[in-house]
Amino acid sequence: MYYSVSSKGVLRGMHFQTPPSAYAKLVYVSHGRVLDVALDIRKGSPTYGKALAKELSLEAATALYLPSGFAHGFLSLEDGSVVNYAQTAGYDPAHDGGIRLDSFGFDWGVASPILSDRDKTFPTLAAFDSPFDYEVRA
């Protein structure tokens, strides 16, 4: 279990961990509101490079499940937004990764987001060589 607290306008992401430390993640908001975004980074997937966005808040009682092979990010829509993450694996800095927030055609709807120095260093989706493969399940 992890959590983060963000001011309005903070944009975090797009984060993931590579194998063998990849994880699935359940994301929910216990205070405030965020625009939560999942990006498919599984090679061979029919939705590779596509993003799904969902507003999460305590009032809406919503959560988002992200299987391994999806990058995750969010835009805080209110001051003090608390995003909680239940992950199937712990943080492993040797397998930490990300995709640049402005490289996959998603309109975040904010002109001047607040970004961390770390998030500014990630490669674009086009330059990213994904270690995740799409698996068809019966």
Tab-separated table of C-alpha atoms in Angstrom, residues 38-93:
chain	number	residue	atom	x	y	z
A	38	ALA	CA	-3.941	4.321	-17.603
A	39	LEU	CA	-1.780	3.836	-20.721
A	40	ASP	CA	-1.470	0.426	-22.402
A	41	ILE	CA	2.236	-0.336	-22.989
A	42	ARG	CA	1.900	-4.053	-23.868
A	43	LYS	CA	3.562	-4.907	-27.198
A	44	GLY	CA	1.086	-6.513	-29.600
A	45	SER	CA	-1.971	-5.251	-27.746
A	46	PRO	CA	-4.783	-3.888	-29.941
A	47	THR	CA	-4.920	-0.919	-27.551
A	48	TYR	CA	-1.142	-0.300	-27.328
A	49	GLY	CA	-0.464	3.417	-26.833
A	50	LYS	CA	-4.107	4.173	-26.008
A	51	ALA	CA	-5.094	5.847	-22.757
A	52	LEU	CA	-8.135	5.425	-20.561
A	53	ALA	CA	-9.120	8.265	-18.218
A	54	LYS	CA	-11.459	8.192	-15.244
A	55	GLU	CA	-12.185	10.812	-12.607
A	56	LEU	CA	-11.666	9.318	-9.161
A	57	SER	CA	-12.966	10.772	-5.896
A	58	LEU	CA	-14.187	9.635	-2.504
A	59	GLU	CA	-17.663	10.957	-3.295
A	60	ALA	CA	-17.912	8.938	-6.517
A	61	ALA	CA	-16.667	5.821	-4.676
A	62	THR	CA	-14.697	4.760	-7.745
A	63	ALA	CA	-11.445	2.888	-8.199
A	64	LEU	CA	-9.316	1.864	-11.169
A	65	TYR	CA	-7.584	-1.498	-11.573
A	66	LEU	CA	-4.427	-1.523	-13.714
A	67	PRO	CA	-2.943	-4.892	-14.666
A	68	SER	CA	0.766	-5.269	-15.295
A	69	GLY	CA	1.712	-3.644	-18.610
A	70	PHE	CA	-0.085	-0.355	-18.020
A	71	ALA	CA	1.564	2.939	-17.139
A	72	HIS	CA	-0.265	5.085	-14.593
A	73	GLY	CA	-0.574	8.806	-13.994
A	74	PHE	CA	-2.985	11.394	-12.680
A	75	LEU	CA	-3.789	15.093	-12.573
A	76	SER	CA	-4.845	16.445	-9.180
A	77	LEU	CA	-8.066	18.448	-9.591
A	78	GLU	CA	-8.194	19.688	-5.972
A	79	ASP	CA	-5.698	20.698	-3.301
A	80	GLY	CA	-4.871	17.895	-0.895
A	81	SER	CA	-5.942	15.063	-3.180
A	82	VAL	CA	-4.867	11.733	-1.663
A	83	VAL	CA	-4.300	8.895	-4.127
A	84	ASN	CA	-3.960	5.400	-2.639
A	85	TYR	CA	-2.289	2.488	-4.417
A	86	ALA	CA	-2.689	-1.182	-3.521
A	87	GLN	CA	0.059	-2.950	-5.481
A	88	THR	CA	0.941	-6.609	-5.939
A	89	ALA	CA	4.669	-5.840	-5.489
A	90	GLY	CA	6.720	-3.300	-3.583
A	91	TYR	CA	8.749	-0.435	-5.007
A	92	ASP	CA	11.906	-1.594	-6.783
A	93	PRO	CA	14.076	1.345	-7.920
